[in-house]
PDB file of C-alpha atoms in Angstrom:
ATOM      1  CA  MET A 337     -24.302  17.876 -20.547  1.00 82.00           C
ATOM      2  CA  ARG A 338     -23.191  15.775 -17.584  1.00 95.00           C
ATOM      3  CA  LYS A 339     -21.555  18.550 -15.620  1.00 97.00           C
ATOM      4  CA  ALA A 340     -21.804  19.712 -12.020  1.00 98.00           C
ATOM      5  CA  SER A 341     -20.334  22.253  -9.623  1.00 98.00           C
ATOM      6  CA  VAL A 342     -20.270  21.973  -5.838  1.00 98.00           C
ATOM      7  CA  ARG A 343     -19.214  24.445  -3.166  1.00 97.00           C
ATOM      8  CA  ARG A 344     -18.725  23.082   0.357  1.00 97.00           C
ATOM      9  CA  THR A 345     -17.886  25.529   3.111  1.00 96.00           C
ATOM     10  CA  THR A 346     -17.462  24.653   6.784  1.00 95.00           C
ATOM     11  CA  LYS A 347     -15.482  26.087   9.682  1.00 94.00           C
ATOM     12  CA  GLU A 348     -12.684  23.697   8.678  1.00 94.00           C
ATOM     13  CA  THR A 349     -12.576  23.878   4.882  1.00 96.00           C
ATOM     14  CA  ASP A 350     -13.721  25.736   1.784  1.00 97.00           C
ATOM     15  CA  ILE A 351     -13.963  23.454  -1.259  1.00 98.00           C
ATOM     16  CA  GLU A 352     -14.954  24.205  -4.856  1.00 98.00           C
ATOM     17  CA  VAL A 353     -15.335  21.360  -7.353  1.00 98.00           C
ATOM     18  CA  ALA A 354     -16.435  21.382 -10.982  1.00 98.00           C
ATOM     19  CA  ILE A 355     -16.559  18.273 -13.167  1.00 98.00           C
ATOM     20  CA  ASP A 356     -17.545  17.165 -16.651  1.00 98.00           C
ATOM     21  CA  LEU A 357     -18.075  13.411 -16.897  1.00 97.00           C
ATOM     22  CA  ASP A 358     -17.664  13.533 -20.661  1.00 96.00           C
ATOM     23  CA  GLY A 359     -14.418  15.488 -20.680  1.00 96.00           C
ATOM     24  CA  LYS A 360     -10.928  14.677 -21.904  1.00 97.00           C
ATOM     25  CA  GLY A 361      -9.110  14.244 -18.601  1.00 97.00           C
ATOM     26  CA  ALA A 362      -8.064  17.860 -18.093  1.00 98.00           C
ATOM     27  CA  SER A 363      -7.671  19.038 -14.518  1.00 98.00           C
ATOM     28  CA  THR A 364      -6.701  21.975 -12.375  1.00 98.00           C
ATOM     29  CA  ILE A 365      -6.142  20.812  -8.806  1.00 98.00           C
ATOM     30  CA  ALA A 366      -5.069  22.903  -5.821  1.00 98.00           C
ATOM     31  CA  THR A 367      -5.802  21.436  -2.396  1.00 98.00           C
ATOM     32  CA  GLY A 368      -2.644  22.480  -0.584  1.00 97.00           C
ATOM     33  CA  ILE A 369      -1.784  18.780  -0.209  1.00 97.00           C
ATOM     34  CA  GLY A 370       0.738  17.728  -2.833  1.00 97.00           C
ATOM     35  CA  PHE A 371       0.093  13.990  -2.742  1.00 97.00           C
ATOM     36  CA  LEU A 372      -3.689  14.445  -2.896  1.00 98.00           C
ATOM     37  CA  ASP A 373      -3.280  16.804  -5.865  1.00 98.00           C
ATOM     38  CA  HIS A 374      -1.249  14.098  -7.630  1.00 98.00           C
ATOM     39  CA  MET A 375      -3.912  11.435  -6.968  1.00 98.00           C
ATOM     40  CA  LEU A 376      -6.744  13.677  -8.187  1.00 98.00           C
ATOM     41  CA  GLU A 377      -4.850  14.648 -11.338  1.00 98.00           C
ATOM     42  CA  LEU A 378      -4.373  11.010 -12.296  1.00 97.00           C
ATOM     43  CA  LEU A 379      -7.993  10.250 -11.350  1.00 98.00           C
ATOM     44  CA  ALA A 380      -9.189  12.897 -13.810  1.00 98.00           C
ATOM     45  CA  ARG A 381      -6.777  11.777 -16.507  1.00 98.00           C
ATOM     46  CA  HIS A 382      -7.593   8.072 -16.380  1.00 98.00           C
ATOM     47  CA  ALA A 383     -11.340   8.536 -15.844  1.00 98.00           C
ATOM     48  CA  ARG A 384     -11.370  10.965 -18.815  1.00 97.00           C
ATOM     49  CA  LEU A 385     -13.347  13.497 -16.822  1.00 96.00           C
ATOM     50  CA  ASP A 386     -12.524  17.171 -16.640  1.00 98.00           C
ATOM     51  CA  MET A 387     -12.088  18.321 -13.055  1.00 98.00           C
ATOM     52  CA  ASN A 388     -11.321  21.544 -11.248  1.00 98.00           C
ATOM     53  CA  VAL A 389     -10.719  21.372  -7.504  1.00 98.00           C
ATOM     54  CA  LYS A 390      -9.811  24.323  -5.322  1.00 98.00           C
ATOM     55  CA  ALA A 391      -9.557  23.763  -1.587  1.00 97.00           C
ATOM     56  CA  SER A 392      -8.385  25.640   1.446  1.00 96.00           C
ATOM     57  CA  GLY A 393      -8.514  24.122   4.883  1.00 93.00           C
ATOM     58  CA  ASP A 394      -7.040  23.862   8.340  1.00 94.00           C
ATOM     59  CA  LEU A 395      -3.765  22.333   7.194  1.00 91.00           C
ATOM     60  CA  HIS A 396      -2.072  23.851  10.235  1.00 91.00           C
ATOM     61  CA  ILE A 397      -3.859  21.087  12.177  1.00 90.00           C
ATOM     62  CA  ASP A 398      -3.390  18.259   9.646  1.00 90.00           C
ATOM     63  CA  PRO A 399      -4.614  17.251   6.145  1.00 95.00           C
ATOM     64  CA  HIS A 400      -7.531  15.141   7.427  1.00 96.00           C
ATOM     65  CA  HIS A 401     -10.414  17.616   7.083  1.00 96.00           C
ATOM     66  CA  THR A 402      -9.317  18.872   3.675  1.00 97.00           C
ATOM     67  CA  THR A 403      -8.796  15.361   2.286  1.00 98.00           C
ATOM     68  CA  GLU A 404     -12.158  14.120   3.538  1.00 97.00           C
ATOM     69  CA  ASP A 405     -14.080  17.209   2.443  1.00 98.00           C
ATOM     70  CA  VAL A 406     -12.587  17.080  -1.056  1.00 98.00           C
ATOM     71  CA  GLY A 407     -13.845  13.479  -1.256  1.00 98.00           C
ATOM     72  CA  ILE A 408     -17.295  14.596  -0.094  1.00 98.00           C
ATOM     73  CA  ALA A 409     -17.526  17.461  -2.587  1.00 98.00           C
ATOM     74  CA  LEU A 410     -16.206  15.407  -5.498  1.00 98.00           C
ATOM     75  CA  GLY A 411     -18.642  12.606  -4.690  1.00 98.00           C
ATOM     76  CA  GLN A 412     -21.528  15.091  -4.598  1.00 98.00           C
ATOM     77  CA  ALA A 413     -20.444  16.531  -7.948  1.00 98.00           C
ATOM     78  CA  VAL A 414     -20.316  13.080  -9.567  1.00 97.00           C
ATOM     79  CA  LYS A 415     -23.780  12.251  -8.228  1.00 95.00           C
ATOM     80  CA  GLN A 416     -25.205  15.527  -9.535  1.00 96.00           C
ATOM     81  CA  ALA A 417     -23.553  15.120 -12.936  1.00 96.00           C
ATOM     82  CA  LEU A 418     -24.999  11.610 -13.314  1.00 92.00           C
ATOM     83  CA  GLY A 419     -28.505  13.055 -13.017  1.00 88.00           C
ATOM     84  CA  ASP A 420     -31.299  10.520 -13.445  1.00 85.00           C
ATOM     85  CA  LEU A 421     -28.804   7.733 -14.308  1.00 82.00           C
ATOM     86  CA  LYS A 422     -30.589   6.871 -17.548  1.00 81.00           C
ATOM     87  CA  GLY A 423     -28.374   4.990 -19.964  1.00 81.00           C
ATOM     88  CA  VAL A 424     -25.334   4.584 -17.720  1.00 88.00           C
ATOM     89  CA  THR A 425     -23.454   1.295 -17.895  1.00 90.00           C
ATOM     90  CA  ARG A 426     -23.685   1.166 -14.063  1.00 92.00           C
ATOM     91  CA  TYR A 427     -21.249  -1.691 -13.269  1.00 94.00           C
ATOM     92  CA  ALA A 428     -17.526  -1.865 -13.897  1.00 98.00           C
ATOM     93  CA  ASP A 429     -14.430  -3.536 -12.528  1.00 98.00           C
ATOM     94  CA  VAL A 430     -10.729  -3.467 -13.238  1.00 98.00           C
ATOM     95  CA  HIS A 431      -7.472  -5.030 -12.129  1.00 98.00           C
ATOM     96  CA  LEU A 432      -4.933  -2.211 -12.068  1.00 98.00           C
ATOM     97  CA  PRO A 433      -1.219  -3.083 -12.094  1.00 98.00           C
ATOM     98  CA  MET A 434       1.315  -0.554 -10.825  1.00 97.00           C
ATOM     99  CA  ASP A 435       4.763  -2.123 -11.039  1.00 97.00           C
ATOM    100  CA  GLU A 436       4.834  -4.735  -8.234  1.00 98.00           C
ATOM    101  CA  THR A 437       1.328  -3.844  -7.044  1.00 98.00           C
ATOM    102  CA  LEU A 438      -2.033  -5.158  -8.238  1.00 98.00           C
ATOM    103  CA  THR A 439      -5.308  -3.633  -7.061  1.00 98.00           C
ATOM    104  CA  ARG A 440      -8.834  -4.724  -7.921  1.00 98.00           C
ATOM    105  CA  VAL A 441     -11.605  -2.107  -8.030  1.00 98.00           C
ATOM    106  CA  ALA A 442     -15.265  -2.888  -8.661  1.00 98.00           C
ATOM    107  CA  LEU A 443     -18.144  -0.455  -8.476  1.00 97.00           C
ATOM    108  CA  ASP A 444     -21.873  -0.179  -8.916  1.00 95.00           C
ATOM    109  CA  ILE A 445     -23.578   3.160  -9.476  1.00 94.00           C
ATOM    110  CA  SER A 446     -26.382   1.867  -7.326  1.00 88.00           C
ATOM    111  CA  GLY A 447     -27.552   4.847  -5.311  1.00 88.00           C
ATOM    112  CA  ARG A 448     -26.814   2.654  -2.288  1.00 91.00           C
ATOM    113  CA  PRO A 449     -23.454   3.864  -0.981  1.00 95.00           C
ATOM    114  CA  PHE A 450     -21.072   1.340   0.512  1.00 97.00           C
ATOM    115  CA  LEU A 451     -17.304   0.948   0.724  1.00 98.00           C
ATOM    116  CA  VAL A 452     -15.241  -2.198   1.130  1.00 98.00           C
ATOM    117  CA  PHE A 453     -11.588  -1.173   1.406  1.00 98.00           C
ATOM    118  CA  LYS A 454      -9.036  -3.950   1.830  1.00 98.00           C
ATOM    119  CA  VAL A 455      -5.772  -2.101   1.431  1.00 98.00           C
ATOM    120  CA  ALA A 456      -2.770  -2.305   3.757  1.00 97.00           C
ATOM    121  CA  PHE A 457       0.111   0.141   3.861  1.00 98.00           C
ATOM    122  CA  ALA A 458       3.529  -0.692   5.298  1.00 96.00           C
ATOM    123  CA  ALA A 459       4.191   2.799   6.644  1.00 96.00           C
ATOM    124  CA  GLY A 460       2.157   5.552   8.254  1.00 95.00           C
ATOM    125  CA  LYS A 461       3.065   8.144   5.666  1.00 96.00           C
ATOM    126  CA  ILE A 462       3.806   8.596   1.981  1.00 96.00           C
ATOM    127  CA  GLY A 463       6.063  11.627   2.148  1.00 93.00           C
ATOM    128  CA  ALA A 464       4.055  13.977   4.381  1.00 92.00           C
ATOM    129  CA  PHE A 465       0.695  12.335   3.567  1.00 96.00           C
ATOM    130  CA  ASP A 466      -0.926  10.089   6.189  1.00 97.00           C
ATOM    131  CA  THR A 467      -1.747   6.742   4.556  1.00 97.00           C
ATOM    132  CA  GLN A 468      -4.899   6.438   6.699  1.00 97.00           C
ATOM    133  CA  LEU A 469      -6.323   9.320   4.682  1.00 98.00           C
ATOM    134  CA  VAL A 470      -6.474   7.218   1.523  1.00 98.00           C
ATOM    135  CA  ARG A 471      -9.340   5.234   3.020  1.00 98.00           C
ATOM    136  CA  GLU A 472     -10.944   8.405   4.402  1.00 98.00           C
ATOM    137  CA  TRP A 473     -11.016   9.919   0.922  1.00 98.00           C
ATOM    138  CA  PHE A 474     -12.506   6.774  -0.648  1.00 98.00           C
ATOM    139  CA  GLN A 475     -15.140   6.544   2.097  1.00 98.00           C
ATOM    140  CA  ALA A 476     -16.190  10.166   1.643  1.00 98.00           C
ATOM    141  CA  PHE A 477     -16.278   9.843  -2.141  1.00 98.00           C
ATOM    142  CA  ALA A 478     -18.268   6.577  -2.247  1.00 98.00           C
ATOM    143  CA  ILE A 479     -20.887   7.699   0.264  1.00 97.00           C
ATOM    144  CA  HIS A 480     -21.546  11.055  -1.375  1.00 98.00           C
ATOM    145  CA  ALA A 481     -21.394   9.755  -4.955  1.00 97.00           C
ATOM    146  CA  GLY A 482     -23.974   7.129  -4.014  1.00 95.00           C
ATOM    147  CA  ILE A 483     -21.918   4.211  -5.279  1.00 96.00           C
ATOM    148  CA  THR A 484     -21.063   0.769  -3.999  1.00 96.00           C
ATOM    149  CA  LEU A 485     -17.270   0.591  -4.177  1.00 98.00           C
ATOM    150  CA  HIS A 486     -14.917  -2.313  -3.504  1.00 98.00           C
ATOM    151  CA  VAL A 487     -11.166  -1.664  -3.454  1.00 98.00           C
ATOM    152  CA  GLU A 488      -8.697  -4.442  -2.663  1.00 98.00           C
ATOM    153  CA  THR A 489      -4.947  -4.487  -3.133  1.00 98.00           C
ATOM    154  CA  LEU A 490      -4.109  -8.097  -3.908  1.00 98.00           C
ATOM    155  CA  TYR A 491      -0.378  -7.556  -3.401  1.00 98.00           C
ATOM    156  CA  GLY A 492       2.148  -4.774  -3.353  1.00 98.00           C
ATOM    157  CA  ALA A 493       5.188  -3.465  -1.506  1.00 97.00           C
ATOM    158  CA  ASN A 494       5.576   0.235  -2.277  1.00 98.00           C
ATOM    159  CA  ASP A 495       3.015   2.439  -0.498  1.00 98.00           C
ATOM    160  CA  HIS A 496       3.034   5.085  -3.229  1.00 98.00           C
ATOM    161  CA  HIS A 497       2.290   2.414  -5.823  1.00 98.00           C
ATOM    162  CA  ILE A 498      -0.462   0.941  -3.645  1.00 98.00           C
ATOM    163  CA  ALA A 499      -2.219   4.292  -3.215  1.00 98.00           C
ATOM    164  CA  GLU A 500      -1.797   5.186  -6.877  1.00 98.00           C
ATOM    165  CA  SER A 501      -3.177   1.840  -8.022  1.00 98.00           C
ATOM    166  CA  CYS A 502      -6.287   2.466  -5.900  1.00 98.00           C
ATOM    167  CA  PHE A 503      -6.952   5.876  -7.457  1.00 98.00           C
ATOM    168  CA  LYS A 504      -6.131   4.710 -10.993  1.00 98.00           C
ATOM    169  CA  GLY A 505      -8.316   1.640 -10.510  1.00 98.00           C
ATOM    170  CA  LEU A 506     -11.196   3.842  -9.394  1.00 98.00           C
ATOM    171  CA  ALA A 507     -10.600   6.087 -12.397  1.00 98.00           C
ATOM    172  CA  ARG A 508     -10.738   3.273 -14.942  1.00 98.00           C
ATOM    173  CA  ALA A 509     -13.772   1.630 -13.333  1.00 98.00           C
ATOM    174  CA  LEU A 510     -15.595   4.950 -13.018  1.00 98.00           C
ATOM    175  CA  ARG A 511     -14.849   5.762 -16.663  1.00 97.00           C
ATOM    176  CA  ALA A 512     -16.495   2.508 -17.749  1.00 97.00           C
ATOM    177  CA  ALA A 513     -19.441   2.664 -15.334  1.00 96.00           C
ATOM    178  CA  VAL A 514     -20.523   6.234 -16.152  1.00 95.00           C
ATOM    179  CA  ALA A 515     -20.298   5.612 -19.913  1.00 94.00           C
ATOM    180  CA  ILE A 516     -23.603   5.675 -21.750  1.00 90.00           C
ATOM    181  CA  ASP A 517     -24.609   2.230 -23.003  1.00 83.00           C
ATOM    182  CA  PRO A 518     -25.960   2.824 -26.524  1.00 84.00           C
ATOM    183  CA  ARG A 519     -28.158  -0.277 -26.228  1.00 78.00           C
ATOM    184  CA  ALA A 520     -29.851   1.097 -23.114  1.00 75.00           C
ATOM    185  CA  ALA A 521     -29.942   4.850 -23.762  1.00 72.00           C
ATOM    186  CA  GLY A 522     -32.825   6.456 -21.910  1.00 73.00           C
ATOM    187  CA  GLU A 523     -33.300   3.483 -19.577  1.00 66.00           C
ATOM    188  CA  VAL A 524     -32.486   3.299 -15.893  1.00 66.00           C
ATOM    189  CA  PRO A 525     -30.292   0.181 -15.567  1.00 59.00           C
ATOM    190  CA  SER A 526     -32.414  -1.600 -12.973  1.00 58.00           C
ATOM    191  CA  THR A 527     -35.321  -4.036 -13.023  1.00 51.00           C
ATOM    192  CA  LYS A 528     -36.918  -1.790 -10.365  1.00 64.00           C
ATOM    193  CA  GLY A 529     -37.011   1.084 -12.791  1.00 58.00           C
ATOM    194  CA  GLN A 530     -35.050   3.213 -10.340  1.00 62.00           C
ATOM    195  CA  LEU A 531     -31.776   3.235  -8.455  1.00 60.00           C
ATOM    196  CA  GLY A 532     -31.105   4.136  -4.866  1.00 66.00           C
ATOM    197  CA  GLY A 533     -34.150   2.743  -3.186  1.00 58.00           C
TER     198      GLY A 533
END
């Protein structure tokens, strides 16, 4: 049962996240930020994980705190759901096309969090959503999930497509990396015998 629930409450936000890594891609998302909801829905769908996210935050200031804190809470939930990491595939990568855009995502469920994010947006906003917050979400997620994550858009023109290819690429890579390898069930996938240290 690779499930987890996280509640994160600060003076800026109140976030509730529940996930099932072995779900069917069902999601209920309500962050108050339409574009972020859209990205999280497609993340759940393409990663084939069930996800519930409920967030309230200081949106009267801007979406920054809510976006970042959702990334933190979701990363924590993924880390908890992975448990002792026995049997996971660990590594995965994907090239994700989205019309004119191509993004490469590679990740390692290493326990050593790191983000490389080589993605450029043409404009400052996608609708009302600040494009800088895409990186903020990925940073928060990678650090708190304990994964090494590389995201690079090789080319693209439409900012919506670029952002969506990043989230879909993460989804497909995460789906493969968290899958249980039947040839290594019960084993931690490291010559050290442990991950994260």
